Short mmCIF file of C-alpha atoms in Angstrom, two decimals:
data_model
loop_
_atom_site.label_atom_id
_atom_site.label_comp_id
_atom_site.label_asym_id
_atom_site.label_seq_id
_atom_site.Cartn_x
_atom_site.Cartn_y
_atom_site.Cartn_z
CA MET A 1 61.65 89.23 -59.75
CA SER A 2 64.48 86.97 -60.51
CA GLN A 3 64.15 83.30 -60.86
CA LYS A 4 66.07 80.99 -58.19
CA SER A 5 68.52 78.65 -59.78
CA PRO A 6 67.29 75.06 -59.11
CA MET A 7 69.99 72.95 -56.48
CA ILE A 8 71.55 70.31 -57.54
CA ASP A 9 72.06 67.24 -55.39
CA LEU A 10 75.27 65.36 -55.80
CA SER A 11 75.21 63.49 -52.45
CA SER A 12 75.07 60.01 -54.05
CA LEU A 13 78.63 60.22 -55.06
CA SER A 14 79.87 60.26 -51.82
CA GLN A 15 78.85 56.19 -51.39
CA TYR A 16 81.79 55.21 -53.63
CA THR A 17 85.37 54.73 -52.91
CA PRO A 18 87.04 57.09 -53.17
CA SER A 19 84.12 59.33 -52.71
CA ILE A 20 83.65 62.38 -54.39
CA GLN A 21 81.90 65.32 -52.85
CA ILE A 22 80.53 68.40 -54.77
CA ASP A 23 80.26 71.36 -52.70
CA ILE A 24 78.70 73.42 -55.30
CA SER A 25 74.69 73.13 -55.18
CA GLU A 26 73.85 75.85 -58.13
CA PRO A 27 74.32 75.58 -61.81
CA GLY A 28 77.03 77.09 -63.74
CA ILE A 29 80.29 77.03 -65.05
CA TYR A 30 83.22 76.37 -62.47
CA ALA A 31 86.79 76.70 -63.72
CA PHE A 32 89.55 74.91 -61.49
CA SER A 33 92.03 77.24 -60.20
CA ASN A 34 94.38 74.81 -58.77
CA LEU A 35 98.09 74.34 -60.03
CA ASP A 36 99.15 71.26 -62.12
CA SER A 37 99.02 67.77 -60.54
CA CYS A 38 96.39 68.26 -57.74
CA GLY A 39 93.77 65.53 -59.24
CA LYS A 40 91.80 67.05 -61.57
CA THR A 41 92.50 64.27 -64.31
CA TYR A 42 92.04 61.73 -61.83
CA LEU A 43 88.62 63.11 -60.92
CA ALA A 44 87.72 63.01 -64.55
CA SER A 45 88.23 59.76 -65.01
CA LEU A 46 86.46 58.81 -61.78
CA LEU A 47 83.34 60.87 -63.13
CA LYS A 48 83.76 58.78 -66.28
CA LYS A 49 83.44 55.57 -64.90
CA LEU A 50 80.41 56.68 -63.09
CA ARG A 51 78.66 57.75 -66.21
CA ASN A 52 76.46 54.66 -66.50
CA ARG A 53 75.12 54.77 -62.75
CA GLU A 54 75.02 58.46 -61.97
CA ARG A 55 74.01 61.99 -63.86
CA VAL A 56 77.79 62.92 -64.15
CA ASP A 57 80.33 62.32 -67.11
CA SER A 58 83.64 63.86 -68.03
CA TYR A 59 85.49 64.72 -71.44
CA ALA A 60 89.44 64.63 -71.33
CA TYR A 61 91.83 65.30 -74.25
CA PRO A 62 92.37 63.62 -76.74
CA ALA A 63 88.62 61.91 -76.74
CA PRO A 64 86.80 63.25 -79.55
CA PHE A 65 84.86 66.45 -78.37
CA ASP A 66 80.99 66.30 -79.29
CA PRO A 67 79.42 69.04 -76.92
CA ALA A 68 75.96 68.44 -77.96
CA LYS A 69 76.12 64.57 -77.06
CA LEU A 70 78.18 65.08 -73.87
CA LEU A 71 76.44 68.26 -72.53
CA ASP A 72 72.74 66.75 -72.38
CA PRO A 73 70.76 68.31 -69.28
CA GLY A 74 68.23 65.58 -69.98
CA LYS A 75 71.19 62.99 -69.05
CA ARG A 76 73.46 64.92 -66.71
CA ASP A 77 73.68 67.10 -63.89
CA LEU A 78 77.37 67.57 -64.01
CA VAL A 79 79.74 67.19 -66.55
CA MET A 80 83.85 68.17 -66.39
CA LEU A 81 85.76 69.25 -69.09
CA ASP A 82 89.34 67.99 -68.44
CA ARG A 83 92.21 69.76 -70.51
CA TYR A 84 89.67 71.79 -72.35
CA ASP A 85 92.21 74.19 -73.34
CA MET A 86 93.05 71.80 -76.18
CA TYR A 87 90.07 72.47 -77.70
CA ALA A 88 89.77 76.17 -76.75
CA GLY A 89 86.50 77.60 -77.74
CA GLN A 90 84.77 74.48 -78.92
CA GLY A 91 81.05 74.20 -77.77
CA THR A 92 81.11 77.51 -75.86
CA GLU A 93 77.16 77.89 -76.63
CA GLU A 94 76.34 74.41 -75.39
CA ILE A 95 78.52 75.01 -72.23
CA VAL A 96 76.66 78.02 -71.64
CA SER A 97 72.89 76.38 -72.26
CA PHE A 98 73.88 73.04 -70.04
CA ALA A 99 75.13 75.56 -67.08
CA ARG A 100 71.66 77.24 -66.69
CA SER A 101 70.41 73.97 -65.21
CA GLY A 102 73.73 71.70 -64.84
CA ILE A 103 77.15 72.08 -63.20
CA VAL A 104 80.06 72.48 -65.65
CA LEU A 105 83.84 71.96 -64.31
CA ILE A 106 86.51 73.13 -66.45
CA ASP A 107 90.14 72.39 -66.29
CA TYR A 108 92.06 74.63 -68.70
CA LYS A 109 95.53 75.96 -68.86
CA ASN A 110 96.63 78.87 -70.92
CA TYR A 111 93.16 79.65 -72.33
CA PRO A 112 90.78 82.29 -70.89
CA ILE A 113 87.38 81.09 -71.04
CA GLN A 114 84.93 83.06 -73.19
CA CYS A 115 82.07 83.10 -70.99
CA PHE A 116 81.13 84.07 -67.41
CA HIS A 117 82.40 81.32 -64.94
CA ARG A 118 82.92 81.18 -61.21
CA SER A 119 86.10 79.25 -59.76
CA CYS A 120 86.85 76.07 -58.03
CA ARG A 121 89.34 73.86 -56.19
CA LEU A 122 89.95 70.44 -55.80
CA HIS A 123 91.32 69.05 -52.71
CA MET A 124 92.58 65.32 -52.41
CA TYR A 125 92.39 63.34 -49.35
CA GLN A 126 93.38 59.71 -48.70
CA ASP A 127 89.43 58.63 -49.08
CA ARG A 128 87.77 61.37 -50.96
CA LEU A 129 87.93 64.18 -53.61
CA VAL A 130 86.29 67.56 -52.76
CA VAL A 131 85.51 69.99 -55.13
CA LYS A 132 84.38 73.53 -53.52
CA GLY A 133 83.01 76.39 -55.28
CA GLY A 134 83.88 79.98 -54.47
CA ARG A 135 86.27 82.71 -55.02
CA TYR A 136 89.87 81.92 -55.49
#
């Protein structure tokens, strides 16, 4: 009998301006399949600003990458790694471990992620950012 993954509710992110809508409810690793200049770094900056109010955070190069501190499931439900290719391969064990109970969004350019992941896409609108998980 397989154990069902816990559902993650990030609906509280919709109260901010611009609102953030995460249409992913299952834990896991989700890699952006978007092209450049679609708002991923902007999303990362918004998530970082919310880290003291919500169970979200982000990391973006060139900030020091401390996966054990950033990927703490006791403090976070969602973590975004922007420009992860700049630290290719670092923190893989911590990412996989966190993704058992949380959502990891990863932006990378030319580096294949060394663990199972699903795809996601970012859609920017005038008043909101929407992340959708799926097959892209």
